[in-house]
């Protein structure tokens, strides 16, 4: 009932043999090729993330860009738990003509950089668009796991890096043509540089594994990663911890050139920072006396409060910060 | 930059809260809601499978049918390793209007039946069609893991159940209208019953966990599950073991009414049994003196040979059985 594979294109088994050779060359062993991968005993943190063309990244993104983003987004979840990445499992559904080898070459190179072994997966054909999900297993990096429920009144709230830049990058991509960002909108070299950096930030987030490892060696504090926007994710952290929080607008870390870039895009920097989403920096809390090493780049953005609810302090005025941001079921795609 | 969630529809967080309540009611605890799930220490077998609407199941399949099939197909991989299922992680991308609650209610009920805890996941919107991937972690069910490379010359080759019926079911579905299978093609009650059973077999495969557990308690033998057709999967088992095999056509187990159903479909029963795919029965080898308990329903289908290559014995004539069947990259979708 099914046509035999076309030998010119090379079927699934050919691709898997190629992949096994590459993995063996990289890590000396492979568990790929059986019905399931066997892992050595250990306690694992497990996370899974889906990336869909046209939803999570531009339809025309190169296979290598997609592969690196898929891994980075997942690694950010492990960083948030204080986990060290160990094993990856890929479910990839790609349309006809997709360059699997470019995708896997980039994925394996990125895996090597972060100490991850691609240990199994599943390949399928997708009629319209690329859909990939990656499951990552990590082991405990520090002395404890870091969880969302660990915030306590009196803790300080910290952001692991700048906010809103990824959302600005998404806006730049939406307004770009095949030739790149519109020149007339980004008149100066400085603006063009900021636009390029924002696109890079959106397409290639940098998981904060060192920061997560450091948090795992502290005795107290909550942690999570900001994927759906600071406002929504902070509400989640507070709900899990049974606390509230106060965000000081003036303390929110912005990337260099972020404010003028927002002006050129006609977007409000504060809105992007609070609810743009896909920042992939850690959001965490620490007892006030504990301060992360400056080279980790974290910024204190307000206190955790006993009073429930999340508020924003702007020019001395306190307003409620609503639970809005990226929602994967109701947001536009 | 993103519209707030529509409260009438209920966003992602609402769905996750609902899901957490159901999981807590079912298993007393939940790890859902943090960036990653923390699992207790252990040695795990890990497998991942993708199911895409219109590729792996009919576009109009009910959410409950999709949920049960997704789990069953994955469980079959764990059964093949001699693993007992423990944890599931879901990445689900569904189009607008998909009934998430029906899907999750069916998935959780099926998880409960097989002793699986849904421990995490990721939800996204998909522009056109449902795409779901499930990662399963299992622990060792018997005294050993069962692997593909364990076949030895002199072993007998066994099939865990009937072959080809699932492919026949796919053909029935392809020729059916909204009202069901065409009445004129299946003239007798017997044929209609066989068609119904074949559709059921295709949509709701039964993972052979008890058989996998039993194999894990034998001292020798290879095992895998037949997902891409006996021919292709037997080639894989032989390659992994460094052996050959001889399949006796007359020994291939057929479901009741399978041959007349194939005649009505204009399909060759042997072709469906050898390369139709998606059988989800175990293919395994055992030393000749070892015979599985009859209630497990396995059938001996030939010997494992020292000579490489896979052949088919039909009416006393030996022919080469080529490495063909379902290929996820080159097959039609």
XYZ file of C-alpha atoms in Angstrom:
666
model
C 0.000 0.000 0.000
C 2.985 2.336 0.250
C 5.515 3.161 -2.415
C 9.099 2.096 -1.698
C 11.428 4.902 -0.621
C 13.034 6.868 -3.397
C 16.749 5.955 -3.211
C 17.750 9.317 -4.757
C 16.298 11.168 -1.777
C 17.454 8.713 0.868
C 14.888 7.490 3.359
C 14.544 7.601 7.103
C 16.982 4.735 7.753
C 19.695 6.457 5.686
C 19.272 9.659 7.638
C 19.365 7.807 10.943
C 22.535 5.928 9.974
C 24.163 9.268 9.067
C 22.992 10.712 12.379
C 24.315 7.753 14.378
C 27.734 8.125 12.748
C 27.845 11.821 13.651
C 26.726 11.251 17.228
C 29.240 8.438 17.690
C 32.010 10.688 16.380
C 30.916 13.406 18.817
C 30.300 11.482 22.018
C 31.727 8.017 21.412
C 28.400 6.222 21.820
C 24.819 6.339 20.627
C 21.547 5.009 21.944
C 19.717 5.961 18.746
C 18.181 3.144 16.766
C 16.290 1.129 19.368
C 12.635 1.635 20.329
C 13.659 3.645 23.390
C 16.910 5.011 24.788
C 18.271 3.517 28.004
C 19.581 6.112 30.465
C 21.857 5.430 33.427
C 20.194 5.762 36.860
C 19.775 9.291 38.188
C 17.291 11.944 39.293
C 16.147 14.006 36.342
C 14.401 17.279 35.604
C 12.379 16.832 32.410
C 11.013 19.532 30.135
C 9.438 19.579 26.670
C 8.935 22.454 24.247
C 7.267 22.730 20.893
C 8.425 25.066 18.107
C 6.219 25.564 15.058
C 7.132 27.451 11.887
C 5.161 30.679 11.560
C 4.139 30.522 15.221
C 7.379 30.434 17.211
C 9.818 31.451 14.478
C 9.552 32.918 10.956
C 8.364 30.541 8.210
C 11.544 31.134 6.230
C 14.032 30.634 9.100
C 17.022 28.497 8.117
C 17.069 24.908 9.474
C 20.173 25.726 11.556
C 18.425 28.716 13.179
C 15.399 26.563 14.016
C 17.571 23.827 15.517
C 19.526 26.212 17.747
C 16.366 28.032 18.888
C 14.594 24.769 19.727
C 17.485 23.709 21.940
C 17.985 27.150 23.535
C 14.342 27.546 24.534
C 14.364 24.137 26.193
C 17.711 24.744 27.895
C 16.219 27.893 29.411
C 13.657 25.698 31.225
C 16.432 23.508 32.623
C 18.422 26.608 33.655
C 15.337 27.795 35.533
C 15.294 24.560 37.556
C 18.998 24.690 38.390
C 19.557 21.656 36.164
C 22.555 20.702 34.041
C 21.420 19.440 30.619
C 22.127 15.787 29.869
C 19.877 14.129 27.244
C 17.707 15.359 24.372
C 14.877 13.601 22.496
C 13.560 15.109 19.289
C 10.211 14.703 17.528
C 10.563 16.380 14.160
C 7.871 16.703 11.497
C 9.148 18.495 8.418
C 7.633 19.316 5.044
C 8.999 17.921 1.767
C 12.323 19.453 0.823
C 13.390 20.309 4.371
C 17.159 19.973 4.743
C 17.367 17.474 7.601
C 21.149 17.294 7.501
C 21.610 21.039 7.947
C 19.137 20.921 10.818
C 20.876 18.012 12.547
C 24.396 19.333 11.955
C 23.422 22.570 13.751
C 21.513 20.738 16.480
C 24.421 18.392 17.211
C 26.921 21.274 17.277
C 24.701 23.161 19.740
C 24.210 19.994 21.813
C 27.990 19.557 22.019
C 28.419 23.171 23.168
C 25.989 22.624 26.069
C 26.985 19.063 27.002
C 23.732 17.478 25.767
C 23.519 14.034 24.138
C 20.836 13.595 21.461
C 19.589 10.231 22.679
C 16.525 9.480 20.578
C 13.678 10.800 18.532
C 10.996 10.370 15.940
C 10.837 11.651 12.365
C 7.686 12.334 10.389
C 6.513 14.190 7.317
C 4.456 17.305 7.872
C 2.161 18.438 5.054
C 2.551 22.203 5.488
C 5.050 23.391 8.032
C 7.840 22.386 10.326
C 6.798 21.252 13.796
C 9.466 20.151 16.244
C 9.326 19.211 19.872
C 12.314 18.590 22.051
C 12.361 16.812 25.404
C 15.355 17.538 27.613
C 16.486 15.662 30.705
C 18.828 17.402 33.100
C 20.570 16.431 36.314
C 20.935 18.599 39.406
C 23.651 21.199 38.724
C 24.045 22.618 42.243
C 23.033 21.680 45.782
C 19.262 21.880 45.167
C 16.630 22.157 42.437
C 15.206 25.653 41.927
C 11.406 25.863 41.864
C 8.701 28.479 41.316
C 7.215 28.093 44.766
C 10.309 29.239 46.692
C 9.610 33.009 46.945
C 9.086 34.435 50.461
C 8.025 37.900 51.662
C 11.169 39.947 52.117
C 12.967 38.288 49.227
C 14.191 40.548 46.454
C 12.950 39.899 42.931
C 15.595 39.692 40.177
C 15.610 39.539 36.377
C 18.513 37.615 34.838
C 18.872 39.973 31.878
C 17.217 42.570 29.688
C 13.504 42.367 28.892
C 11.452 43.218 25.799
C 14.301 42.992 23.294
C 13.117 39.647 21.902
C 9.605 41.031 21.291
C 11.165 44.046 19.543
C 13.124 41.601 17.386
C 9.878 39.838 16.456
C 8.406 43.213 15.389
C 11.493 43.966 13.276
C 11.134 40.551 11.556
C 7.409 41.113 10.921
C 8.210 44.402 9.182
C 11.173 43.127 7.207
C 11.228 41.974 3.611
C 13.493 39.342 2.080
C 16.123 42.112 1.843
C 16.087 42.684 5.606
C 14.679 45.394 7.871
C 13.227 48.483 6.124
C 16.040 51.052 5.823
C 13.730 54.062 6.099
C 12.468 52.960 9.547
C 15.966 52.518 10.977
C 17.649 55.653 9.751
C 20.848 55.628 11.829
C 23.654 53.075 12.127
C 22.865 52.888 15.869
C 19.224 51.970 15.168
C 20.236 49.436 12.546
C 22.603 47.834 15.041
C 19.900 47.728 17.736
C 17.457 46.164 15.233
C 20.014 43.507 14.242
C 20.745 42.674 17.883
C 17.010 42.421 18.663
C 16.461 39.991 15.776
C 19.447 37.943 16.939
C 18.060 37.953 20.487
C 14.674 36.741 19.200
C 16.069 33.992 16.980
C 18.946 32.855 19.188
C 18.108 33.232 22.882
C 20.937 32.454 25.322
C 19.873 30.065 28.077
C 21.143 31.254 31.488
C 22.595 27.941 32.629
C 25.411 29.472 34.709
C 22.927 31.634 36.587
C 20.646 28.630 37.178
C 23.605 26.636 38.490
C 24.522 29.502 40.861
C 20.899 29.714 42.090
C 20.965 25.965 42.764
C 23.814 26.579 45.183
C 21.900 29.190 47.218
C 19.894 27.969 50.191
C 16.644 29.809 49.366
C 14.757 31.493 46.536
C 12.371 30.794 43.663
C 13.290 30.662 39.992
C 11.639 30.339 36.597
C 12.301 31.541 33.080
C 10.457 34.411 31.419
C 8.891 32.970 28.286
C 5.408 34.499 28.239
C 6.357 37.987 29.465
C 7.412 39.293 32.874
C 3.850 40.174 33.978
C 2.285 36.789 33.263
C 5.265 34.777 34.495
C 5.599 36.840 37.686
C 1.913 36.160 38.419
C 2.702 32.449 38.049
C 5.701 32.666 40.389
C 3.651 34.543 43.004
C 0.730 32.103 42.764
C 3.096 29.129 43.215
C 4.758 30.822 46.226
C 1.652 32.333 47.869
C 3.171 35.815 47.768
C 2.802 39.085 45.868
C 5.425 41.277 44.200
C 6.108 44.904 43.341
C 7.974 45.710 40.127
C 9.832 49.022 39.935
C 9.438 50.215 36.344
C 12.648 52.288 36.499
C 14.646 49.206 37.520
C 13.656 47.058 34.530
C 16.801 46.267 32.528
C 16.713 47.380 28.876
C 19.206 46.438 26.173
C 21.440 49.154 24.681
C 19.463 51.133 22.095
C 16.199 49.435 23.096
C 14.183 52.614 23.802
C 14.983 54.380 20.469
C 14.393 51.063 18.646
C 10.925 50.876 20.225
C 10.248 54.477 19.130
C 11.219 53.576 15.550
C 8.880 50.555 15.764
C 6.040 52.607 17.238
C 6.002 50.328 20.273
C 6.035 51.152 23.989
C 9.257 49.866 25.641
C 7.527 49.200 28.973
C 4.744 47.168 27.315
C 7.281 45.046 25.460
C 9.343 44.542 28.635
C 6.288 43.560 30.686
C 4.379 41.391 28.241
C 6.280 40.962 24.977
C 7.400 37.459 25.933
C 10.147 35.080 24.795
C 12.813 36.865 26.841
C 14.303 33.575 28.086
C 16.035 35.201 31.039
C 15.584 33.890 34.563
C 13.163 35.525 36.977
C 14.170 34.669 40.535
C 14.059 35.676 44.166
C 16.746 35.759 46.863
C 16.949 36.783 50.526
C 17.861 40.518 50.477
C 21.372 39.898 51.782
C 22.244 37.567 48.878
C 23.447 39.203 45.667
C 24.438 37.303 42.485
C 27.969 37.865 41.119
C 27.862 40.895 38.776
C 29.234 38.917 35.806
C 25.947 36.962 35.689
C 24.223 40.192 34.606
C 21.142 40.005 36.849
C 19.220 43.102 37.954
C 17.103 43.612 41.084
C 13.643 44.805 40.009
C 11.625 45.028 43.254
C 10.539 43.261 46.439
C 8.448 40.136 47.046
C 5.509 41.076 49.290
C 3.309 39.280 51.788
C 0.260 41.008 50.242
C -0.954 38.952 47.240
C -1.156 40.484 43.788
C 1.426 42.009 41.490
C 1.861 45.754 41.176
C 3.965 48.178 39.154
C 5.622 51.234 40.730
C 5.998 53.986 38.144
C 7.038 57.577 39.029
C 5.995 56.979 42.640
C 2.543 55.674 41.688
C 1.541 52.066 42.369
C -0.773 50.427 39.821
C -1.978 46.851 39.458
C 0.049 44.816 36.966
C -2.502 42.565 35.263
C -1.904 38.922 34.402
C -1.440 39.458 30.654
C 1.125 38.366 28.127
C 1.627 35.618 25.660
C -0.978 32.899 25.909
C -0.326 29.906 23.711
C -3.966 29.079 23.292
C -5.601 32.478 22.850
C -2.837 34.640 21.384
C -2.673 35.371 17.696
C -0.578 32.979 15.678
C 1.870 43.626 21.335
C -0.432 40.706 22.036
C -4.146 40.774 22.767
C -5.162 39.645 26.254
C -6.671 36.155 26.443
C -10.370 35.907 25.746
C -11.922 35.017 29.137
C -14.868 33.296 27.427
C -12.565 30.728 25.882
C -10.247 30.350 28.875
C -6.538 30.643 28.262
C -3.602 28.363 28.777
C -3.358 28.950 32.547
C -7.045 28.062 33.013
C -6.607 24.843 31.109
C -3.482 23.968 33.088
C -5.231 24.632 36.415
C -8.066 22.335 35.305
C -5.534 19.719 34.268
C -3.642 19.953 37.570
C -6.878 19.403 39.520
C -7.680 16.309 37.478
C -4.191 14.869 37.788
C -4.159 15.510 41.552
C -7.508 13.755 41.889
C -6.135 10.821 39.903
C -2.680 10.354 41.366
C -2.599 12.493 44.494
C 0.220 14.714 43.236
C 1.260 16.758 40.255
C 4.539 18.074 38.953
C 2.811 20.149 36.275
C 3.282 23.892 36.453
C 7.016 24.320 36.933
C 9.539 24.758 34.128
C 10.485 21.097 34.310
C 9.215 18.036 36.175
C 11.425 16.493 38.848
C 11.522 12.707 38.732
C 12.730 10.422 41.510
C 16.062 8.685 40.841
C 15.912 5.617 38.616
C 17.093 4.071 35.366
C 14.756 4.983 32.533
C 13.919 3.922 29.015
C 12.824 7.000 27.064
C 10.851 7.143 23.835
C 9.141 9.899 21.867
C 6.504 9.677 19.130
C 4.838 12.252 16.956
C 1.243 11.977 15.702
C 0.000 14.412 13.064
C -3.569 14.802 11.839
C -3.973 13.567 8.265
C -0.620 11.768 8.429
C -0.901 9.331 11.329
C -4.655 9.433 11.882
C -7.696 10.762 9.959
C -8.162 14.552 9.969
C -11.613 14.184 11.502
C -10.654 11.767 14.320
C -12.209 12.682 17.678
C -9.853 14.240 20.283
C -10.330 11.183 22.528
C -9.315 8.814 19.711
C -6.200 10.896 19.015
C -5.241 10.960 22.700
C -5.565 7.201 23.133
C -3.678 6.461 19.898
C -0.835 8.813 20.839
C -0.379 7.026 24.150
C -0.793 3.503 22.709
C 1.810 4.001 19.975
C 4.329 5.243 22.521
C 3.527 2.481 25.002
C 4.257 -0.038 22.259
C 7.850 1.285 22.147
C 8.206 0.815 25.902
C 6.677 -2.685 25.652
C 9.316 -3.496 23.038
C 12.080 -2.577 25.503
C 10.601 -4.614 28.360
C 9.807 -1.371 30.195
C 6.948 -0.532 32.536
C 5.518 2.926 31.726
C 5.974 5.587 34.396
C 5.894 9.225 33.175
C 4.496 11.046 30.151
C 5.332 14.496 28.729
C 3.111 16.006 26.067
C 3.799 18.661 23.442
C 0.462 19.521 21.885
C -0.163 22.026 19.088
C -3.826 22.260 18.216
C -5.808 24.430 15.806
C -8.454 26.900 16.965
C -11.590 25.201 18.251
C -9.869 21.966 19.305
C -11.525 20.515 22.393
C -8.561 20.334 24.773
C -10.658 19.062 27.683
C -12.011 16.075 25.754
C -8.469 15.292 24.642
C -7.026 15.506 28.155
C -9.908 13.627 29.788
C -9.280 10.699 27.422
C -5.509 10.937 27.784
C -5.669 10.956 31.592
C -8.095 8.011 31.642
C -5.774 6.033 29.351
C -2.753 7.051 31.455
C -4.507 5.766 34.584
C -5.267 2.443 32.889
C -1.585 1.909 32.067
C -0.089 3.340 35.273
C 1.395 6.425 33.584
C 1.617 9.863 35.237
C 1.291 12.871 32.915
C 4.163 14.852 34.402
C 4.597 17.845 32.113
C 4.140 19.334 28.705
C 3.842 22.291 26.409
C 0.796 23.743 24.679
C 0.802 25.743 21.462
C -1.545 26.878 18.737
C -1.189 25.217 15.365
C -2.449 27.105 12.305
C -3.770 24.132 10.320
C -3.718 20.779 11.984
C -3.177 18.936 15.220
C 0.392 17.900 15.938
C 1.170 16.088 19.153
C 4.286 14.475 20.467
C 4.514 12.388 23.576
C 7.651 11.452 25.477
C 7.359 8.424 27.743
C 9.754 7.295 30.460
C 9.574 3.716 31.656
C 11.356 1.686 34.276
C 12.627 -1.878 33.875
C 9.631 -4.235 34.092
C 11.470 -7.574 34.268
C 15.006 -8.783 34.909
C 16.543 -7.086 31.838
C 15.881 -4.554 29.109
C 14.948 -6.040 25.741
C 16.920 -4.722 22.749
C 16.992 -5.110 18.976
C 20.502 -6.467 18.888
C 19.787 -9.647 20.905
C 18.918 -12.075 18.065
C 21.256 -15.078 17.581
C 21.388 -17.772 14.872
C 19.220 -20.641 16.021
C 16.714 -18.375 17.757
C 13.125 -18.619 16.616
C 11.440 -15.449 15.303
C 8.047 -14.577 16.777
C 5.278 -12.078 16.038
C 3.275 -10.894 19.049
C -0.028 -10.760 17.162
C -1.726 -10.498 13.793
C -0.198 -8.448 10.985
C -1.692 -6.291 8.233
C -5.019 -5.646 9.916
C -4.104 -2.051 10.842
C -3.170 -1.256 7.223
C -6.471 -2.793 6.081
C -8.212 -0.518 8.594
C -6.447 2.492 7.076
C -7.715 1.458 3.629
C -11.271 1.104 4.973
C -11.043 4.630 6.461
C -9.679 6.067 3.192
C -12.674 4.633 1.311
C -15.281 5.617 3.883
C -17.536 8.650 3.849
C -18.902 10.522 6.868
C -21.576 7.804 7.023
C -19.006 5.055 7.453
C -17.571 2.326 5.202
C -19.261 1.926 1.787
C -22.002 -0.697 2.196
C -21.679 -2.041 -1.364
C -18.000 -2.987 -0.831
C -18.699 -4.925 2.379
C -21.751 -6.913 1.367
C -21.968 -9.423 4.232
C -22.302 -8.960 8.004
C -19.016 -10.879 8.374
C -17.197 -8.441 6.087
C -18.703 -5.448 7.864
C -17.551 -6.857 11.194
C -14.028 -7.462 9.846
C -13.936 -3.890 8.460
C -15.066 -2.444 11.806
C -12.453 -4.458 13.694
C -9.724 -3.362 11.254
C -10.635 0.323 11.725
C -10.624 -0.170 15.485
C -7.239 -1.893 15.260
C -5.867 1.030 13.217
C -7.223 3.755 15.484
C -6.744 2.034 18.833
C -3.678 -0.236 18.811
C -3.115 -2.328 21.949
C 0.419 -2.051 23.288
C 1.804 -5.482 24.253
C 3.111 -4.529 27.681
C 2.502 -7.945 29.286
C 4.441 -9.635 26.492
C 7.289 -7.117 26.833
C 7.410 -7.732 30.586
C 7.559 -11.510 29.983
C 10.380 -11.053 27.433
C 12.271 -8.975 30.008
C 12.278 -12.007 32.275
C 13.830 -14.330 29.655
C 17.595 -14.634 29.611
C 18.057 -14.109 25.842
C 16.368 -12.755 22.755
C 15.818 -9.551 20.777
C 12.639 -7.486 20.710
C 11.155 -4.492 18.932
C 7.725 -3.329 17.877
C 6.417 -3.514 14.319
C 5.511 0.032 13.352
C 6.801 0.344 9.786
C 5.844 -3.146 8.567
C 7.288 -6.584 9.295
C 9.721 -6.520 6.346
C 11.366 -3.196 7.150
C 11.417 -3.745 10.913
C 12.799 -7.287 10.577
C 15.627 -5.889 8.433
C 16.366 -3.453 11.271
C 16.350 -6.212 13.906
C 18.679 -8.357 11.770
C 21.062 -5.439 11.092
C 21.232 -4.639 14.818
C 21.903 -8.299 15.673
C 24.238 -9.179 12.785
C 21.983 -12.055 11.693
C 19.526 -12.942 8.935
C 15.991 -14.334 9.126
C 13.584 -16.499 7.152
C 9.876 -15.725 7.312
C 7.428 -18.558 6.572
C 4.529 -16.938 4.720
C 2.084 -19.641 5.830
C 2.924 -18.963 9.486
C 2.077 -15.232 9.419
C -0.825 -14.646 11.807
C -3.912 -13.060 10.212
C -6.915 -11.646 12.062
C -10.288 -13.386 11.665
C -11.883 -12.336 8.358
C -8.683 -10.572 7.228
C -8.277 -12.422 3.883
C -11.860 -11.806 2.624
C -11.618 -8.188 3.858
C -8.468 -7.737 1.752
C -10.285 -9.225 -1.271
C -13.112 -6.718 -0.781
C -10.510 -3.924 -0.565
C -8.656 -5.163 -3.658
C -5.507 -5.537 -1.541
C -3.094 -8.448 -1.202
C -3.143 -9.839 2.383
C 0.527 -10.842 2.261
C 1.606 -7.370 1.085
C -0.339 -5.718 3.906
C 1.062 -8.179 6.465
C 4.647 -7.649 5.277
C 4.726 -3.910 4.672
C 1.417 -2.272 5.613
C 2.856 -0.944 8.876
C 1.423 0.342 12.149
C 0.791 -3.165 13.476
C 2.153 -2.305 16.940
C 2.768 -5.925 17.873
C 6.129 -7.098 19.162
C 8.612 -8.812 16.868
C 11.019 -10.878 18.961
C 13.382 -13.823 19.067
C 13.862 -16.604 21.623
C 16.082 -19.676 21.954
C 14.105 -22.496 20.274
C 13.365 -24.255 23.570
C 11.636 -21.167 25.024
C 7.959 -20.688 24.154
C 5.784 -17.784 25.380
C 2.612 -18.633 27.349
C -0.217 -19.164 24.813
C -2.418 -16.461 26.409
C 0.055 -13.823 25.176
C -1.033 -14.659 21.615
C 2.386 -14.776 19.960
C 3.080 -16.830 16.812
C 6.357 -18.370 15.630
C 7.013 -17.176 12.080
C 10.429 -18.622 11.165
C 14.078 -19.037 12.180
C 16.879 -16.524 12.739
C 19.791 -17.460 10.459
C 23.548 -16.996 10.527
C 23.419 -16.031 6.826
C 22.663 -12.272 6.540
C 19.624 -11.067 4.622
C 15.916 -11.617 5.079
C 14.006 -14.107 2.968
C 10.425 -15.251 2.567
C 9.497 -18.941 2.229
C 6.319 -19.306 0.182
C 5.017 -22.682 -1.086
C 8.486 -24.178 -0.663
C 10.191 -21.393 -2.637
C 12.632 -19.010 -0.959
C 12.664 -15.406 -2.222
C 14.420 -12.291 -0.960
C 12.240 -10.121 1.262
C 13.245 -6.548 0.401
C 13.685 -3.777 2.951
C 10.448 -1.932 2.118
C 7.582 -0.566 4.119
C 6.543 2.674 5.703
C 9.216 5.342 5.527
C 8.381 8.498 7.410
C 10.401 10.710 5.127
C 9.670 9.313 1.683
C 6.203 7.793 2.043
C 3.128 9.617 0.871
C 1.365 11.649 3.503
